[in-house]
Amino acid sequence: MRILLVGAGGVGTAITRIAARRPYFDHLVVADYDLPRAEAAVAALGERAARFTAAEVDAADRAAVTALLREHRCDVLLNATDPRFVLPLFDAALAAGADYLDMAMSMSRPHPERPYEEVGVKLGDDQFARAEEWTARDRLALVGMGVEPGLADVFARYAADELFDEIEEVGVRDGANLTVEGYDFAPSFSIWTTIEECLNPPVVYERERGWYTTEPFSEPEVFDFPAGIGPVECVNVEHEEVVLVPRWIPARRVTFKYGLGEDFIGKLRTLHELGVDSTEPVSVRTEHGTARVAPRDVVAAVLPDPAGLGERMSGKTCAGTWVKGVKDGRPREVYLYHVVDNQWSMREYGSQAVLWQTAVNPVAALELLASGVWKGAGVLGPEAFEPRPFLDLLVEYGSPWQMREQ
Amino acid sequence: MRILLVGAGGVGTAITRIAARRPYFDHLVVADYDLPRAEAAVAALGERAARFTAAEVDAADRAAVTALLREHRCDVLLNATDPRFVLPLFDAALAAGADYLDMAMSMSRPHPERPYEEVGVKLGDDQFARAEEWTARDRLALVGMGVEPGLADVFARYAADELFDEIEEVGVRDGANLTVEGYDFAPSFSIWTTIEECLNPPVVYERERGWYTTEPFSEPEVFDFPAGIGPVECVNVEHEEVVLVPRWIPARRVTFKYGLGEDFIGKLRTLHELGVDSTEPVSVRTEHGTARVAPRDVVAAVLPDPAGLGERMSGKTCAGTWVKGVKDGRPREVYLYHVVDNQWSMREYGSQAVLWQTAVNPVAALELLASGVWKGAGVLGPEAFEPRPFLDLLVEYGSPWQMREQ
């Protein structure tokens, strides 16, 4: 297997470190619009760098990405960029006859009149709309294959297959007790993506009603996270699991709630009220005349790079899927989860916990595709595949998942 | 008198509208880095535009400003830009042998080790450091001649001359009940300047201690504003009056408190915690490669232009000086103030209240200089001049000041 990884940011770099220890692929090309960043990711692998090459590419340039896939004879494109680049990369892979994986799906657009009640264009709609082309060409686009979405969807499928006869609700719940020394505010994941998912209208699925939306930060609940993290206030956030799970798993209700905490929510609200979350470029004077920049890009540029925070960070992050339903005629409730301790991920991989937790999943999924344990064609979510081999492989990677009966 | 006005933003444009009705000057050149903005200000004067010319100039380019002053044989430069451009404009005026007026003084720099206890470089220090050159060349730099600083300092001098034998405290207090229809957050004054003054360490003067600083937003107090505005929470903010008043008026204590309100303070705090208040350029990707932009400029670009909000704004703004002391052996407390109703300033001048209130003062001050009622050389604050003629002229301008005994 020859892989083109696009994006050498925090997640992309963690992917190279995890993949470098696995023998299943022949070559991995690390491409970024910032070539030194790609080169740094490869150089950091040291003795393990032999199967890796750095390259420069603009993820928005479909033709250039197709050419790069062909030049390096890649079988698969692994997209580790932010969601703006999903469609050009998705198209480039199909054009080059390659398979495709991503960890976030094509972007949503709110309903023009009733943004906080009805869905407009949902996450991934633009990808599912092209599913027939992928099927016809017998190529696989495995979408939403990070941790959330990704592992969270695998958990949902596992619950449906082995733990429940009937599922009332699948509720993905994400929380952490991470702190970053020396910073008032230092998000542990791409602020660009965090703003996108937190300020878009959250999507909820109910069997009778279909998909619908609410106001941002709706339905706060306190969820008690395991591994010493404890209770964290969680709110509805737009996330891929809510659009993926109902396509393959019969659940009456699907939600995603993120343990943002009051302070973080307040800051995001302020960014939004001021309009500096916007991706619409504004004209700003620079030393060399006027430039048009997206305010959100400036916020991202100002905040510390999440990938560089690992040394100052401490605590754990937990991603998981809470499932409520019936088994053998009796009510059951479980939380299937995966915890990464930052101290461990830094020591073992030099990657901070949140980025490492996202990165390990596509590396494991590619391994299952390389060995033929997972196979398929079309546009498929993680819950379209057998969950057991994936969950077992995570244990083999030294990062076991767990289950709590509630 | 021939005037070069630099800056055709909100205050600059209001200056042209007020000045157009006064016969005391021969010509006024309106210069801006954005020529269409200067041209629009002149065009808006209609039949009254004859004494006005628009010009293009970069306020940071001292040589270009000097050349423009000479080309138009200007006697005085009126600076209506933001505080970043104080020093080049101040220097350009002296180089061209012109007098100079501004409404904000050269910028402060916090104390490197103890920013919230000791002053570093104070507001205006860089201007006062050159006072001898101005005196030697018999030219006048009248600094801080807007409303606050400006009229507030005139009030302090008036109190010292006519209302008190001894002054315990001069406390400038600014509050408003302005609302802007259709906006969650729409500052009525330049956000660039507002961030600068609100997030710098506030400066306080005490006779025994000299100037010192505190944490931002310190010493909250509720001040009851007149004219139906009512009680507003005010906090310490860095402002020129605190450095100007003690130079000419014997007061035991001088403070400036701004009625920002809790919501506004919260938003400014968030901007600061995120670092998007910074003026330090960061690299951001644009359509045409990477550009270096100051995050604060992006915040300013995103927010609505305060000058364009007048039609949607309603309410009143109050600027004033509260003075506490002794007269004829008895304690006395007064609040000298000036209120502008947005409805009035929009109807009469097409300018919103806060900008109009800032603009009227330098126009009146120039009139007193043109007639020789005010004269001087060196770097002087408004409190260095006879207050009565100025206060009378404001009444003649149709915008009377008032006094409340407390």
PDB file of N, CA and C in Angstrom, chain B residues 100-103 140-145 365 369 374 378-382 385:
ATOM      1  N   TYR B 100       0.203  72.241  15.704  1.00  0.00           N
ATOM      2  CA  TYR B 100      -0.288  70.860  15.692  1.00  0.00           C
ATOM      3  C   TYR B 100      -1.351  70.691  16.768  1.00  0.00           C
ATOM      4  N   LEU B 101      -2.418  69.962  16.425  1.00  0.00           N
ATOM      5  CA  LEU B 101      -3.436  69.585  17.417  1.00  0.00           C
ATOM      6  C   LEU B 101      -3.716  68.103  17.273  1.00  0.00           C
ATOM      7  N   ASP B 102      -3.931  67.434  18.398  1.00  0.00           N
ATOM      8  CA  ASP B 102      -4.432  66.064  18.309  1.00  0.00           C
ATOM      9  C   ASP B 102      -5.495  65.838  19.365  1.00  0.00           C
ATOM     10  N   MET B 103      -6.128  64.654  19.329  1.00  0.00           N
ATOM     11  CA  MET B 103      -7.189  64.304  20.278  1.00  0.00           C
ATOM     12  C   MET B 103      -6.820  63.067  21.094  1.00  0.00           C
ATOM     13  N   LEU B 140       3.205  75.824  18.446  1.00  0.00           N
ATOM     14  CA  LEU B 140       2.344  75.220  19.467  1.00  0.00           C
ATOM     15  C   LEU B 140       1.884  73.814  19.071  1.00  0.00           C
ATOM     16  N   ALA B 141       2.089  72.868  19.967  1.00  0.00           N
ATOM     17  CA  ALA B 141       1.427  71.560  19.853  1.00  0.00           C
ATOM     18  C   ALA B 141       0.393  71.503  20.979  1.00  0.00           C
ATOM     19  N   LEU B 142      -0.878  71.621  20.606  1.00  0.00           N
ATOM     20  CA  LEU B 142      -1.959  71.534  21.597  1.00  0.00           C
ATOM     21  C   LEU B 142      -2.439  70.076  21.579  1.00  0.00           C
ATOM     22  N   VAL B 143      -2.068  69.358  22.630  1.00  0.00           N
ATOM     23  CA  VAL B 143      -2.277  67.898  22.619  1.00  0.00           C
ATOM     24  C   VAL B 143      -3.477  67.497  23.469  1.00  0.00           C
ATOM     25  N   GLY B 144      -4.172  66.452  23.012  1.00  0.00           N
ATOM     26  CA  GLY B 144      -5.331  65.942  23.771  1.00  0.00           C
ATOM     27  C   GLY B 144      -6.500  66.903  23.726  1.00  0.00           C
ATOM     28  N   MET B 145      -6.829  67.422  22.537  1.00  0.00           N
ATOM     29  CA  MET B 145      -7.848  68.474  22.446  1.00  0.00           C
ATOM     30  C   MET B 145      -9.150  67.985  21.809  1.00  0.00           C
ATOM     31  N   ALA B 365     -11.342  74.842  19.364  1.00  0.00           N
ATOM     32  CA  ALA B 365      -9.999  75.245  19.817  1.00  0.00           C
ATOM     33  C   ALA B 365      -9.251  75.970  18.705  1.00  0.00           C
ATOM     34  N   LEU B 369      -7.580  79.756  18.530  1.00  0.00           N
ATOM     35  CA  LEU B 369      -6.196  80.011  18.100  1.00  0.00           C
ATOM     36  C   LEU B 369      -6.173  80.968  16.914  1.00  0.00           C
ATOM     37  N   TRP B 374      -6.700  82.211  22.268  1.00  0.00           N
ATOM     38  CA  TRP B 374      -5.764  81.239  22.837  1.00  0.00           C
ATOM     39  C   TRP B 374      -4.455  81.391  22.071  1.00  0.00           C
ATOM     40  N   GLY B 378       5.140  75.595  22.490  1.00  0.00           N
ATOM     41  CA  GLY B 378       5.568  74.406  23.226  1.00  0.00           C
ATOM     42  C   GLY B 378       4.528  73.313  23.099  1.00  0.00           C
ATOM     43  N   VAL B 379       4.620  72.307  23.971  1.00  0.00           N
ATOM     44  CA  VAL B 379       3.653  71.203  23.979  1.00  0.00           C
ATOM     45  C   VAL B 379       2.728  71.432  25.168  1.00  0.00           C
ATOM     46  N   LEU B 380       1.497  71.797  24.899  1.00  0.00           N
ATOM     47  CA  LEU B 380       0.570  72.189  25.959  1.00  0.00           C
ATOM     48  C   LEU B 380      -0.721  71.387  25.904  1.00  0.00           C
ATOM     49  N   GLY B 381      -1.272  71.101  27.073  1.00  0.00           N
ATOM     50  CA  GLY B 381      -2.584  70.462  27.160  1.00  0.00           C
ATOM     51  C   GLY B 381      -3.673  71.516  27.204  1.00  0.00           C
ATOM     52  N   PRO B 382      -4.920  71.089  27.075  1.00  0.00           N
ATOM     53  CA  PRO B 382      -6.041  72.047  27.066  1.00  0.00           C
ATOM     54  C   PRO B 382      -6.130  72.854  28.360  1.00  0.00           C
ATOM     55  N   PHE B 385      -4.823  76.642  28.970  1.00  0.00           N
ATOM     56  CA  PHE B 385      -5.469  77.826  28.378  1.00  0.00           C
ATOM     57  C   PHE B 385      -6.658  78.275  29.212  1.00  0.00           C
TER      58      PHE B 385
END
